[in-house]
Amino acid sequence: MAKHHVHTTINGDPIELLCDTGETLLDVLRNQLNMTGTKEGCSTGDCGACSVTVDGRLVCSCLMLGVEANGKKIGTIEGLASGDALHPLQQKFLEHAALQCGVCTPGVLVASKALLEKNPDPTETEVRYWLAGNLCRCTGYDKIVRAVMDAAKEMRSA
Amino acid sequence: MRYEAPETIEKACQLLAAEAGHARVLAGGTDLLVQIKTDVLDPSVVIDIKKIAATRTITSDAAGFKIGAAVTGAELKEHDALKAAWPGLVEAANLIGSTQVQGRATLGGNLCNGSPAADSVPALIAAGAKAQIVGPEGRRELAVEDVMIGVRKLALTKGEIIVSFTVPARPKHGGDAYLRFIPRTEMDIAVVGCGVALELDASGTCTAARLSLGAVAERPLLVAEAGRALVGTKVDAAAIEAAAAAASAACRPIDDKRGTKVFRIQVAGVLARRTIQLALDRANGKTGATH
Ligand SMILES: Cc1cc2nc3c(=O)[nH]c(=O)nc-3n(C[C@H](O)[C@H](O)[C@H](O)COP(=O)(O)OP(=O)(O)OC[C@H]3O[C@@H](n4cnc5c(N)ncnc54)[C@H](O)[C@@H]3O)c2cc1C
Ligand code: FES
Ligand code: FES
């Protein structure tokens, strides 16, 4: 079976690639494109470390085939900062010490960005429910939630 | 494993029916890809149905709504008219997994995965939803309660695909709700799930009621006795108690790590009571939130 020829857009850049049917979007990002910011925690949809957006919709890249990215716009953690300028969420995560080992962090940031695009002024409860699929073994979540709320506040006044 | 993404339902059925090996429909993939990765399934071809327009759209007319089988939970939540008409159904679909899972998970996949604990199924059954099915022999329609016949067993034959679901327009004094019991607040599988839809006349007497339970038998159940206990009453405490007793009596659950038989039977009654109350409040024009 020939490989699938996939035309996709990642963080605004048009990308062409070849993949096997069995490769997930996560496999393609990490192993083919060396975009290793997107993490693999469980590979079964439970942890959210692999979060990306597809046409603006937050999904687990471990639960989507690479070939399904054909014609879609993918957003990954590598698209958050502009050059050396961190995204406000990234800045607030540093200020609030909202990460320890950092494995969950790219997924949490991508998910939080998707939330704030939909809802710039979320309540703490809304943040917690939205991020329920992003597991963190280190921080206890509190600093994550505070950093997201603070970033939302800053982004609203920007 | 091959991948096909046909643009018509006929082509998809043909591919499914003609496959000598093991062909599998791919909707959101949140069950299927997990099963492939964990070696539960090893299909020779996956047939992505998301390029077929009829599976991806929600339409409505005076009779009600037609919901594409591959519409995601996140999309259902953004459909204001459907949410206003069938809030219980939309909430049930949005109890499935995390935000990320809801971005992909579909009603068709939730039903066709064949889990007795599938959250959207009791809500669909309560709403009186029908599944539109296309196969090599043509089209047919089944009530949702007749689609799943056992754990991972469906009434679909080789080559058949669910294209869409229809639910009626919301009755004038109608309301629906779905509640489940899980040991935590998010991201868990139902120990018991309960869907209720009911209809009142102008005087507040119940004219129609459907109650469905998930995770208490080998498939989601329509508990006709519970509905009958409500019809003709004002849905007062005694009627709700009778319906809850009927719900408990209909259970034939298993013991597992999530709950014992005795616990599930008791929780089914408690959830039935709460779900009927929420559906009743909605039928009376009060908006009840579930969390
Ligand atoms: C982390 C996580 C949490 C979850 N939590 C829940 C939960 O709380 N509650 C719950 O109910 N489920 C849960 N699930 C299971 C799953 O997300 C749902 O069952 C979902 O609705 C499946 O839909 P899908 O579109 O992803 O299905 P897919 O994986 O694409 O398909 C599922 C099955 O149905 C078949 N199929 C799909 N569509 C059709 C169709 N139209 N016609 C015929 N056959 C079809 C496929 O061949 C496959 O066998 C969870 C899954 C994950 C990964
Ligand atoms: S790696 Fe995708 S959810 Fe864990
Ligand atoms: S910082 Fe280690 S898992 Fe979240």
CSV table of N, CA and C and ligand atoms in Angstrom, one decimal, chain A residues 26 39-50 60-63, ligand 2:
chain,number,residue,atom,x,y,z
A,26,LEU,N,-0.2,12.7,15.9
A,26,LEU,CA,0.8,12.9,16.9
A,26,LEU,C,2.1,12.2,16.4
A,39,LYS,N,3.3,16.5,23.1
A,39,LYS,CA,3.8,15.4,23.9
A,39,LYS,C,2.9,14.2,23.8
A,40,GLU,N,3.5,13.0,24.0
A,40,GLU,CA,2.8,11.8,24.1
A,40,GLU,C,2.8,11.3,25.6
A,41,GLY,N,1.6,11.3,26.2
A,41,GLY,CA,1.5,10.8,27.5
A,41,GLY,C,0.9,9.4,27.6
A,42,CYS,N,-0.3,9.2,27.0
A,42,CYS,CA,-0.9,7.9,27.1
A,42,CYS,C,-1.2,7.3,25.8
A,43,SER,N,-1.4,8.1,24.8
A,43,SER,CA,-1.8,7.7,23.4
A,43,SER,C,-3.2,7.1,23.3
A,44,THR,N,-4.0,7.3,24.4
A,44,THR,CA,-5.4,6.8,24.3
A,44,THR,C,-6.4,7.8,24.7
A,45,GLY,N,-6.1,9.1,24.5
A,45,GLY,CA,-7.1,10.1,24.7
A,45,GLY,C,-7.3,10.6,26.1
A,46,ASP,N,-6.6,10.0,27.1
A,46,ASP,CA,-6.9,10.3,28.5
A,46,ASP,C,-6.1,11.5,29.1
A,47,CYS,N,-5.0,11.9,28.5
A,47,CYS,CA,-4.1,12.8,29.3
A,47,CYS,C,-4.0,14.2,28.7
A,48,GLY,N,-4.3,14.4,27.4
A,48,GLY,CA,-4.3,15.7,26.8
A,48,GLY,C,-3.0,16.3,26.5
A,49,ALA,N,-1.9,15.5,26.8
A,49,ALA,CA,-0.5,16.1,26.5
A,49,ALA,C,-0.3,16.3,25.0
A,50,CYS,N,-1.1,15.6,24.2
A,50,CYS,CA,-1.0,15.7,22.7
A,50,CYS,C,-1.9,16.7,22.1
A,60,CYS,N,-7.3,15.7,20.6
A,60,CYS,CA,-6.1,14.9,20.9
A,60,CYS,C,-5.5,14.4,19.6
A,61,SER,N,-4.2,14.8,19.4
A,61,SER,CA,-3.6,14.4,18.1
A,61,SER,C,-3.3,12.9,18.1
A,62,CYS,N,-3.3,12.2,19.3
A,62,CYS,CA,-3.1,10.8,19.3
A,62,CYS,C,-4.4,10.0,18.9
A,63,LEU,N,-5.5,10.7,18.8
A,63,LEU,CA,-6.7,10.0,18.4
A,63,LEU,C,-7.2,10.5,17.1
C,2,FES,S1,-1.2,11.3,24.4
C,2,FES,FE1,-3.1,11.9,23.5
C,2,FES,S2,-4.4,12.1,25.2
C,2,FES,FE2,-2.6,11.3,26.1
